[in-house]
Amino acid sequence: MTLQKRSLVLGLASCWLIAVTGGMFALWNYSVTPGAPAGPPVTWPEGSAAHRAEGLPTLVMAVHPHCPCSRASVDELNVLMTRGKDRLAVNVLFIRPKGMPEDWEKSDLWQKAAAIPGVRALVDVEAIETQRFQARTSGQVILYDARGKLVFSGGITPARGHAGQSAGKAAILAFLTLGNLPVRTSEVFGCPLFGPNAGCQRKDQGCQHNH
Amino acid sequence: MSAQSLNYEHSPRIKHRADKIFAKDEAKIHVRTDRLFGGLMLFQWLFGIGCALVVSPRAWEGVHAQVHLHVWVAVLLGAAIISFPLILVVMCPGRRMTRHIIAFSQMLVSALLIHLTGGRIETHFHVFGSLALLAFYKDWQVLITASAVVAIDHFARGMWWPQSVYGVLAVEPWRWLEHAGWVVYEDVFLIYSCIQSRRQLWEISFRQAALEAVNEDIEETIRIRTSELEHTHEALEVHRARSAESAKMAALGEMAAGIAHEINNPLAIIHGNAGQLKEMAEMGTPPTGDVTKMAKKIEATAMRISKIVKSLRSFAREAQDDPFQCVPVKTIIEDTIEFCRERFRSHTTDLIVDPIPESLRIECRSVQVSQVILNLLNNAKDATETLPEKWVRLSTQDLGNTVEIAVTDSGKGIPQEIRAKILQPFFTTKEVGKGTGLGLSVSKGIVESHRGKLILDYQSPNTRFLVRLPKTQEPAKKKEAA
């Protein structure tokens, strides 16, 4: 190989390495950057349309019906339910923002969630219930114990749109099987449930938007 | 053969050649596999874009949607990942650097696809499939590069973003080894396979080199043998020419007596007539009619002597380079008989010549054909010397494209035990000093040079030789011209 050609290859290799490393870094960074956390009420909110089973812990998951990242969250919920089916009441709230047509929320995620045994899929018209639980990111999971006391708030995926073992899922499973929680919060990965220009309907709840 | 193989096994020349063949074949494999990965990279890029479009086409913020980052990543980062290896496949196919960059890139493609498919466990098999594909290079070092990328990726992310790999925020420092360990597990077998494949490839190269060496040796032996054969052939040709000459001279020697006799008789006639003329001249005025008659007799007899001498001169010269000429068979036979008629007469052997058609002609070297006929006639005469019934018959037959000249004698045929040897050089049944043993073999050579055949006719109750000559030599001439 001539010196000129070698220099060209070396130059190309350097540029390529920088571009690829930068790209991969950006992708990983995007994947592990969490969404805005929820600020749920410490006790089960009165008047909620979500079903709360007597004597059982209740889990609420807020989902944007078209968020591709939440597919992993629903998958992980499915995994969770294989071990906690009879120990847990689960509500998955599919938001339908104001102005969206009927059945807008009936996406493949809806079908997926509704198909999980023991899971109740609910249409959250104008995201009232979601805001009641102060969830801001799709895939947000909020867990109340049998007495209606908040025990956990966070996500159940390890990264954005990635299935697999996560701190949130492990905590919930530990709570269901051992009765204790190693962590009470975890990062949640998913699309923002509310758009950048959507004003919070309940300012008092400190609603913020994640971009 | 085994000793030969052993020699080849330890031959540095063959080892050197085997190394060359091996390097060439290995380079071919590298180039071919580079191209395979070139195509695969393009396919994976398109597949990644397809995955992104299907799995995560749009990102949502409330009611607002935009193209998902994964789509841009699939297009742009995917293109960036495959660009450099593709450039190298085009610019430097078969080079070590190219396949290591391909291995590096292939692992990045795996990471990208895992991301684009939402970290599905199934997509992780792409890593293991890629390692198996990289083993196509038969270069275990490539597997090390690929595995190092996986190990470094897990180590680095385990250090800074453990959640993205292990799903938890805090992991043990050795945790990356567990993931990399499964890659190493596959590597062990693939590396073993690569080493075995290379060894087999080298053995094949060695066998090919050995085969080439054997072929070269055989070719060299053939060349030497061919050269020796050519020399032998040349010597044989010289010897054959000398033999032919010897045979002819022997035949001439044998003829000498007969010819002397043949010339003596006319000379006696000339002498007698000349004496009578002299006496008549001494007596006075001889009768004109008688003088004229005697002078004519002398003239005719002198002409006969002249003809014999002319034929003898013609016969004695070299004839192998004579051109082929179309000659009446009758002329050849009559000229030949001139040489031996007297000998037959003196040996009281009847020479019977069957009528020969005037129109029967052959394209030949007439002197050589004459030599063959004379040889057969002499042999026949010698063979009948001790027989009570002594005759030799010469006949001709038109066989269409061929003329057959048959010489039959009153003998009862050639004994079976010597039939096979009768045409071989130096074989003779005559007593020592009488025959050279070359006559028939030389005759056979002459006949064959005319594209004819000299045959001993086993079917005949008497000893009978057949000379079959083609009427024309056109095919031979065409062949020579070509």
Coordinates of C-alpha atoms in Angstrom, one line a residue, chain B:
Chain B
M1 CA 6.0 -44.8 -4.5
S2 CA 6.1 -44.4 -0.7
A3 CA 9.8 -43.4 -0.8
Q4 CA 8.9 -40.9 -3.5
S5 CA 6.1 -39.5 -1.3
L6 CA 8.5 -39.3 1.6
N7 CA 10.9 -37.3 -0.6
Y8 CA 8.1 -34.9 -1.6
E9 CA 7.1 -34.5 2.0
H10 CA 10.5 -33.3 3.0
S11 CA 11.2 -31.3 -0.2
P12 CA 11.7 -27.6 0.6
R13 CA 10.7 -26.8 -3.0
I14 CA 7.3 -28.4 -2.5
K15 CA 6.9 -26.7 0.9
H16 CA 7.7 -23.4 -0.7
R17 CA 5.2 -24.0 -3.5
A18 CA 2.6 -25.2 -1.0
D19 CA 3.0 -22.0 1.0
K20 CA 2.4 -20.0 -2.2
I21 CA -0.7 -22.0 -3.1
F22 CA -1.9 -21.7 0.5
A23 CA -1.4 -17.9 0.5
K24 CA -3.2 -17.6 -2.8
D25 CA -6.2 -19.7 -1.7
E26 CA -6.3 -17.9 1.6
A27 CA -6.3 -14.5 -0.1
K28 CA -9.2 -15.7 -2.3
I29 CA -11.1 -16.7 0.8
H30 CA -10.5 -13.4 2.4
V31 CA -11.5 -11.4 -0.7
R32 CA -14.6 -13.6 -1.1
T33 CA -15.6 -13.2 2.6
D34 CA -15.0 -9.4 2.4
R35 CA -17.4 -9.2 -0.5
L36 CA -19.9 -11.4 1.4
F37 CA -19.8 -9.0 4.3
G38 CA -20.0 -6.0 2.0
G39 CA -23.3 -7.3 0.7
L40 CA -24.4 -8.3 4.2
M41 CA -23.6 -4.8 5.6
L42 CA -25.8 -3.2 3.0
F43 CA -28.6 -5.7 3.7
Q44 CA -28.3 -5.2 7.4
W45 CA -28.4 -1.4 6.9
L46 CA -31.6 -1.7 5.0
F47 CA -33.0 -4.2 7.5
G48 CA -32.2 -1.8 10.3
I49 CA -34.0 1.0 8.6
G50 CA -36.9 -1.4 8.1
C51 CA -36.9 -2.3 11.7
A52 CA -36.9 1.3 12.8
L53 CA -39.8 2.1 10.5
V54 CA -41.8 -0.8 11.8
V55 CA -40.9 -0.8 15.5
S56 CA -40.6 2.9 16.2
P57 CA -41.5 5.0 13.2
R58 CA -42.6 8.1 15.3
A59 CA -41.9 9.6 18.7
W60 CA -44.8 11.1 20.5
E61 CA -45.2 14.0 22.8
G62 CA -48.8 14.1 23.8
V63 CA -50.6 14.6 20.5
H64 CA -47.6 15.7 18.6
A65 CA -45.6 13.1 16.6
Q66 CA -42.3 13.4 14.8
V67 CA -39.9 11.0 13.1
H68 CA -38.4 8.8 15.8
L69 CA -34.7 9.2 16.5
H70 CA -34.3 5.5 15.8
V71 CA -35.2 6.1 12.2
W72 CA -32.5 8.7 11.8
V73 CA -30.1 6.6 13.7
A74 CA -30.9 3.6 11.5
V75 CA -30.3 5.7 8.4
L76 CA -27.4 7.9 9.4
L77 CA -25.5 5.9 12.1
G78 CA -26.2 2.7 10.1
A79 CA -24.7 4.3 7.0
A80 CA -21.7 5.6 9.0
I81 CA -21.1 2.2 10.5
I82 CA -21.0 0.3 7.2
S83 CA -19.4 3.1 5.1
F84 CA -15.7 2.5 6.1
P85 CA -15.8 -1.3 5.8
L86 CA -17.5 -0.9 2.4
I87 CA -14.8 1.5 1.3
L88 CA -12.2 -1.0 2.4
V89 CA -13.9 -3.9 0.7
V90 CA -13.7 -1.9 -2.5
M91 CA -10.2 -0.4 -2.0
C92 CA -8.4 -3.1 -0.1
P93 CA -10.1 -6.4 -0.4
G94 CA -8.4 -9.3 1.2
R95 CA -6.3 -7.2 3.5
R96 CA -6.0 -8.0 7.2
M97 CA -7.1 -4.5 8.2
T98 CA -10.2 -4.8 6.1
R99 CA -11.5 -8.0 7.8
H100 CA -10.7 -6.6 11.3
I101 CA -12.6 -3.4 10.5
I102 CA -15.5 -5.6 9.2
A103 CA -15.4 -7.6 12.4
F104 CA -15.5 -4.3 14.4
S105 CA -18.3 -2.9 12.3
Q106 CA -20.3 -6.1 12.4
M107 CA -20.5 -6.0 16.1
L108 CA -21.5 -2.3 16.0
V109 CA -24.3 -3.4 13.6
S110 CA -25.4 -6.0 16.2
A111 CA -25.5 -3.2 18.8
L112 CA -27.5 -1.0 16.5
L113 CA -30.0 -3.7 15.6
I114 CA -30.4 -4.6 19.3
H115 CA -31.3 -1.0 20.0
L116 CA -33.6 -0.7 17.0
T117 CA -35.5 -3.8 17.9
G118 CA -36.0 -2.6 21.5
G119 CA -33.4 -4.8 23.1
R120 CA -35.2 -8.0 22.3
I121 CA -33.3 -11.0 23.5
E122 CA -33.8 -12.6 20.1
T123 CA -31.7 -9.8 18.4
H124 CA -28.8 -10.7 20.7
F125 CA -28.4 -13.8 18.6
H126 CA -27.2 -11.5 15.9
V127 CA -23.9 -11.3 17.8
F128 CA -23.4 -15.0 17.8
G129 CA -24.5 -15.4 14.2
S130 CA -22.1 -12.7 13.2
L131 CA -19.2 -14.5 15.0
A132 CA -20.1 -17.6 13.1
L133 CA -20.1 -15.6 9.8
L134 CA -16.8 -14.0 10.7
A135 CA -15.3 -17.5 11.1
F136 CA -15.7 -17.8 7.3
Y137 CA -12.4 -15.9 7.1
K138 CA -10.7 -18.9 8.7
D139 CA -8.7 -16.2 10.7
W140 CA -9.2 -16.6 14.4
Q141 CA -7.8 -13.2 15.1
V142 CA -10.8 -11.6 13.5
L143 CA -13.0 -13.4 16.1
I144 CA -10.8 -11.9 18.8
T145 CA -11.4 -8.4 17.4
A146 CA -15.2 -8.9 17.3
S147 CA -15.2 -10.4 20.8
A148 CA -13.1 -7.6 22.1
V149 CA -15.7 -5.1 20.8
V150 CA -18.5 -7.0 22.7
A151 CA -16.4 -7.2 25.8
I152 CA -15.4 -3.5 25.7
D153 CA -19.0 -2.5 25.0
H154 CA -20.3 -4.4 28.0
F155 CA -17.4 -3.3 30.2
A156 CA -17.7 0.4 29.3
R157 CA -21.5 0.5 29.5
G158 CA -21.3 -1.6 32.7
M159 CA -19.1 1.1 34.1
W160 CA -21.0 4.2 33.0
W161 CA -24.5 3.0 32.1
P162 CA -25.0 -0.3 33.8
Q163 CA -28.8 0.0 33.5
S164 CA -28.6 -0.1 29.7
V165 CA -27.0 -3.5 29.8
Y166 CA -27.9 -5.1 33.0
G167 CA -31.0 -3.3 34.0
V168 CA -29.7 -2.2 37.4
L169 CA -27.8 0.8 38.5
A170 CA -25.1 -0.9 40.4
V171 CA -23.4 -4.1 39.2
E172 CA -20.5 -6.1 40.3
P173 CA -17.2 -5.2 38.5
W174 CA -16.9 -8.7 37.0
R175 CA -20.5 -8.7 35.6
W176 CA -19.3 -7.9 32.1
L177 CA -17.3 -11.1 32.1
E178 CA -20.5 -13.1 32.4
H179 CA -21.8 -11.7 29.1
A180 CA -18.5 -11.8 27.4
G181 CA -18.0 -15.3 28.7
W182 CA -20.7 -16.7 26.4
V183 CA -19.1 -15.0 23.5
V184 CA -15.8 -16.6 24.5
Y185 CA -17.6 -19.9 24.8
E186 CA -18.6 -19.7 21.1
D187 CA -15.2 -18.3 20.2
V188 CA -13.4 -21.4 21.5
F189 CA -15.2 -23.6 19.0
L190 CA -15.0 -21.2 16.2
I191 CA -11.3 -20.6 16.8
Y192 CA -10.7 -24.3 16.9
S193 CA -12.7 -24.6 13.7
C194 CA -10.6 -21.8 12.0
I195 CA -7.3 -23.4 13.0
Q196 CA -8.5 -26.8 11.7
S197 CA -9.8 -25.3 8.4
R198 CA -6.5 -23.5 7.9
R199 CA -4.6 -26.7 8.5
Q200 CA -6.8 -28.6 6.0
L201 CA -6.4 -25.8 3.5
W202 CA -2.6 -26.1 3.9
E203 CA -2.7 -29.8 3.5
I204 CA -4.7 -29.4 0.3
S205 CA -2.2 -26.9 -0.9
F206 CA 0.6 -29.2 -0.1
R207 CA -1.0 -32.1 -1.9
Q208 CA -1.5 -29.8 -4.9
A209 CA 2.1 -28.7 -4.8
A210 CA 3.2 -32.4 -4.5
L211 CA 1.0 -33.2 -7.5
E212 CA 2.5 -30.4 -9.5
A213 CA 6.0 -31.6 -8.6
V214 CA 5.0 -35.2 -9.7
N215 CA 3.6 -33.8 -12.9
E216 CA 6.7 -31.8 -13.5
D217 CA 8.9 -34.8 -12.9
I218 CA 6.8 -36.9 -15.2
E219 CA 7.0 -34.2 -17.9
E220 CA 10.8 -34.0 -17.5
T221 CA 11.1 -37.8 -17.7
I222 CA 8.9 -37.8 -20.8
R223 CA 11.0 -35.0 -22.3
I224 CA 14.2 -36.9 -21.7
R225 CA 12.7 -40.2 -23.0
T226 CA 11.3 -38.4 -26.0
S227 CA 14.7 -36.9 -26.8
E228 CA 16.3 -40.3 -26.4
L229 CA 13.6 -41.9 -28.6
E230 CA 14.2 -39.2 -31.2
H231 CA 17.9 -40.0 -31.2
T232 CA 17.2 -43.7 -31.3
H233 CA 14.8 -43.1 -34.2
E234 CA 17.3 -41.0 -36.1
A235 CA 20.0 -43.7 -35.5
L236 CA 17.5 -46.3 -36.6
E237 CA 16.7 -44.4 -39.7
V238 CA 20.4 -44.1 -40.6
H239 CA 20.8 -47.8 -39.8
R240 CA 17.7 -48.7 -41.9
A241 CA 19.0 -46.7 -44.8
R242 CA 22.4 -48.4 -44.6
S243 CA 20.6 -51.8 -44.3
A244 CA 18.5 -51.0 -47.3
E245 CA 21.7 -50.1 -49.2
S246 CA 23.4 -53.3 -47.9
A247 CA 20.5 -55.4 -49.0
K248 CA 20.5 -53.8 -52.4
M249 CA 24.2 -54.3 -52.8
A250 CA 23.8 -57.9 -51.7
A251 CA 21.0 -58.3 -54.2
L252 CA 23.3 -56.7 -56.8
G253 CA 26.1 -59.0 -55.9
E254 CA 23.8 -62.0 -56.4
M255 CA 22.6 -60.5 -59.6
A256 CA 26.1 -60.0 -60.9
A257 CA 26.6 -63.6 -62.0
G258 CA 23.3 -63.7 -63.7
I259 CA 23.8 -60.4 -65.4
A260 CA 27.3 -61.4 -66.5
H261 CA 25.7 -64.4 -68.0
E262 CA 22.9 -62.2 -69.4
I263 CA 25.6 -60.1 -71.1
N264 CA 27.8 -62.9 -72.0
N265 CA 25.3 -64.6 -74.3
P266 CA 24.6 -61.5 -76.5
L267 CA 28.4 -60.9 -76.5
A268 CA 28.9 -64.4 -77.9
I269 CA 26.2 -63.7 -80.5
I270 CA 28.0 -60.4 -81.4
H271 CA 31.4 -62.2 -81.4
G272 CA 30.1 -65.0 -83.7
N273 CA 28.4 -62.7 -86.2
A274 CA 31.4 -60.4 -86.2
G275 CA 33.7 -63.4 -86.9
Q276 CA 31.4 -64.5 -89.8
L277 CA 31.5 -61.0 -91.3
K278 CA 35.2 -61.0 -91.1
E279 CA 35.5 -64.3 -92.8
M280 CA 33.1 -63.2 -95.5
A281 CA 35.1 -60.0 -96.0
E282 CA 38.4 -61.9 -96.4
M283 CA 36.8 -64.2 -99.0
G284 CA 36.0 -61.3 -101.3
T285 CA 32.6 -59.9 -102.0
P286 CA 30.1 -61.0 -99.4
P287 CA 26.5 -61.2 -100.2
T288 CA 24.8 -57.9 -99.3
G289 CA 21.7 -59.6 -97.8
D290 CA 23.8 -61.7 -95.4
V291 CA 25.9 -58.7 -94.3
T292 CA 22.8 -56.7 -93.6
K293 CA 21.2 -59.5 -91.7
M294 CA 24.3 -60.0 -89.5
A295 CA 24.8 -56.3 -88.9
K296 CA 21.2 -56.1 -87.8
K297 CA 21.7 -59.0 -85.4
I298 CA 24.8 -57.4 -83.9
E299 CA 22.9 -54.1 -83.6
A300 CA 19.9 -55.7 -81.8
T301 CA 22.1 -57.7 -79.5
A302 CA 24.2 -54.6 -78.6
M303 CA 20.9 -52.8 -77.9
R304 CA 19.9 -55.6 -75.5
I305 CA 23.2 -55.3 -73.7
S306 CA 22.8 -51.5 -73.5
K307 CA 19.3 -51.9 -72.0
I308 CA 20.6 -54.3 -69.3
V309 CA 23.4 -51.9 -68.4
K310 CA 21.0 -49.0 -68.3
S311 CA 18.6 -50.8 -66.0
L312 CA 21.6 -51.8 -63.8
R313 CA 22.7 -48.2 -63.5
S314 CA 19.2 -47.2 -62.6
F315 CA 18.9 -49.9 -60.0
A316 CA 22.2 -49.2 -58.4
R317 CA 21.6 -45.5 -57.6
E318 CA 19.9 -44.1 -54.5
A319 CA 16.1 -44.1 -55.0
Q320 CA 14.6 -43.1 -51.7
D321 CA 14.4 -39.4 -52.7
D322 CA 13.0 -40.1 -56.2
P323 CA 9.7 -38.5 -56.9
F324 CA 6.6 -40.7 -57.1
Q325 CA 5.7 -41.3 -60.7
C326 CA 2.9 -43.1 -62.4
V327 CA 4.4 -46.1 -64.1
P328 CA 2.9 -49.1 -65.9
V329 CA 3.2 -52.2 -63.7
K330 CA 4.1 -54.2 -66.7
T331 CA 7.2 -52.0 -67.3
I332 CA 8.4 -52.4 -63.7
I333 CA 8.0 -56.2 -63.8
E334 CA 9.6 -56.6 -67.2
D335 CA 12.6 -54.4 -66.2
T336 CA 13.0 -56.4 -63.0
I337 CA 12.9 -59.8 -64.8
E338 CA 15.7 -58.6 -67.1
F339 CA 18.0 -58.9 -64.1
C340 CA 17.1 -62.5 -63.1
R341 CA 15.8 -64.3 -66.1
E342 CA 19.1 -65.8 -66.9
R343 CA 19.7 -66.9 -63.3
F344 CA 16.4 -68.7 -63.2
R345 CA 17.3 -70.4 -66.5
S346 CA 20.7 -71.4 -65.2
H347 CA 19.1 -72.8 -62.0
T348 CA 16.5 -74.6 -64.1
T349 CA 13.7 -72.8 -62.2
D350 CA 10.7 -72.0 -64.3
L351 CA 9.8 -68.3 -64.0
I352 CA 6.2 -68.0 -65.0
V353 CA 4.9 -64.4 -65.5
D354 CA 1.1 -64.2 -65.9
P355 CA -0.1 -61.6 -68.4
I356 CA -0.1 -58.1 -67.1
P357 CA -2.7 -55.6 -68.4
E358 CA -1.1 -52.7 -70.2
S359 CA -3.4 -50.2 -68.4
L360 CA -2.4 -51.2 -64.9
R361 CA -0.4 -48.3 -63.5
I362 CA 0.8 -47.3 -60.0
E363 CA 2.2 -44.1 -58.6
C364 CA 5.5 -45.2 -57.1
R365 CA 9.2 -45.0 -56.9
S366 CA 9.7 -47.6 -59.6
V367 CA 13.3 -48.5 -58.7
Q368 CA 12.2 -49.3 -55.1
V369 CA 9.3 -51.4 -56.3
S370 CA 11.6 -53.2 -58.6
Q371 CA 13.9 -53.9 -55.7
V372 CA 11.1 -55.4 -53.7
I373 CA 10.0 -57.7 -56.6
L374 CA 13.6 -58.7 -57.4
N375 CA 14.1 -59.6 -53.7
L376 CA 11.0 -61.7 -53.6
L377 CA 12.0 -63.4 -56.9
N378 CA 15.5 -64.2 -55.6
N379 CA 14.1 -65.5 -52.4
A380 CA 11.7 -67.7 -54.3
K381 CA 14.4 -69.0 -56.5
D382 CA 16.7 -69.8 -53.6
A383 CA 13.9 -71.5 -51.7
T384 CA 13.1 -73.8 -54.7
E385 CA 16.7 -74.8 -55.3
T386 CA 16.5 -78.1 -53.5
L387 CA 12.9 -78.9 -54.5
P388 CA 12.2 -81.5 -57.1
E389 CA 9.6 -79.3 -58.7
K390 CA 11.0 -75.8 -59.2
W391 CA 8.8 -73.0 -60.4
V392 CA 8.1 -69.4 -59.5
R393 CA 5.0 -67.6 -60.6
L394 CA 4.6 -63.8 -60.8
S395 CA 1.1 -62.5 -61.2
T396 CA -0.7 -59.2 -60.8
Q397 CA -4.3 -58.3 -59.9
D398 CA -6.3 -55.1 -60.0
L399 CA -8.1 -54.6 -56.7
G400 CA -9.7 -51.3 -57.5
N401 CA -7.7 -48.7 -55.7
T402 CA -4.8 -51.2 -55.1
V403 CA -2.6 -53.3 -57.2
E404 CA -1.6 -56.7 -55.9
I405 CA 1.6 -58.3 -57.1
A406 CA 1.9 -61.9 -56.0
V407 CA 5.1 -64.0 -56.0
T408 CA 4.4 -67.7 -55.5
D409 CA 6.9 -70.5 -55.5
S410 CA 6.7 -74.3 -55.5
G411 CA 7.5 -74.4 -51.8
K412 CA 5.0 -75.6 -49.3
G413 CA 4.8 -72.4 -47.3
I414 CA 6.7 -70.9 -44.4
P415 CA 6.7 -73.0 -41.2
Q416 CA 4.4 -71.6 -38.6
E417 CA 7.1 -71.2 -36.0
I418 CA 9.1 -68.6 -38.1
R419 CA 6.2 -66.8 -39.7
A420 CA 6.2 -64.1 -37.1
K421 CA 9.9 -63.5 -37.5
I422 CA 10.1 -63.7 -41.3
L423 CA 9.8 -60.0 -41.8
Q424 CA 12.1 -59.0 -39.0
P425 CA 15.6 -57.6 -39.8
F426 CA 18.5 -60.0 -39.9
F427 CA 16.3 -63.1 -39.8
T428 CA 17.2 -65.5 -42.5
T429 CA 16.7 -69.2 -43.3
K430 CA 19.5 -69.2 -45.8
E431 CA 22.9 -70.7 -45.0
V432 CA 25.6 -68.5 -43.6
G433 CA 27.1 -66.1 -46.2
K434 CA 24.2 -66.4 -48.6
G435 CA 21.7 -64.1 -47.1
T436 CA 21.8 -60.9 -45.1
G437 CA 18.5 -61.3 -43.4
L438 CA 17.6 -57.8 -44.5
G439 CA 15.8 -58.4 -47.8
L440 CA 12.3 -58.9 -46.5
S441 CA 12.5 -56.3 -43.7
V442 CA 13.8 -53.7 -46.2
S443 CA 11.1 -54.7 -48.7
K444 CA 8.5 -54.3 -46.0
G445 CA 9.9 -50.8 -45.2
I446 CA 9.7 -49.8 -48.9
V447 CA 6.2 -51.1 -49.4
E448 CA 5.0 -49.3 -46.2
S449 CA 6.7 -46.1 -47.4
H450 CA 4.3 -46.5 -50.4
R451 CA 1.4 -46.9 -48.0
G452 CA 1.2 -50.5 -49.1
K453 CA 1.5 -53.9 -47.4
L454 CA 3.8 -56.8 -47.7
I455 CA 1.9 -59.9 -46.7
L456 CA 2.7 -63.5 -46.3
D457 CA -0.3 -65.3 -47.7
Y458 CA -1.1 -68.1 -45.2
Q459 CA -4.1 -69.3 -47.2
S460 CA -2.0 -70.4 -50.2
P461 CA -0.9 -74.0 -50.4
N462 CA 2.4 -72.8 -51.8
T463 CA 4.8 -70.1 -50.4
R464 CA 3.2 -66.9 -51.5
F465 CA 4.1 -63.2 -50.8
L466 CA 1.7 -60.4 -51.7
V467 CA 2.7 -56.9 -52.4
R468 CA -0.3 -54.5 -52.3
L469 CA 0.4 -51.0 -53.4
P470 CA -2.1 -48.1 -53.8
K471 CA -2.6 -46.8 -57.3
T472 CA -2.1 -43.2 -56.2
Q473 CA -0.2 -41.4 -53.5
E474 CA -2.5 -38.4 -53.4
P475 CA -3.6 -38.7 -49.7
A476 CA 0.0 -39.0 -48.6
K477 CA 1.0 -36.0 -50.6
K478 CA -1.9 -34.0 -49.2
K479 CA -0.9 -35.0 -45.7
E480 CA 2.7 -34.0 -46.3
A481 CA 1.6 -30.6 -47.8
A482 CA -0.6 -30.0 -44.7

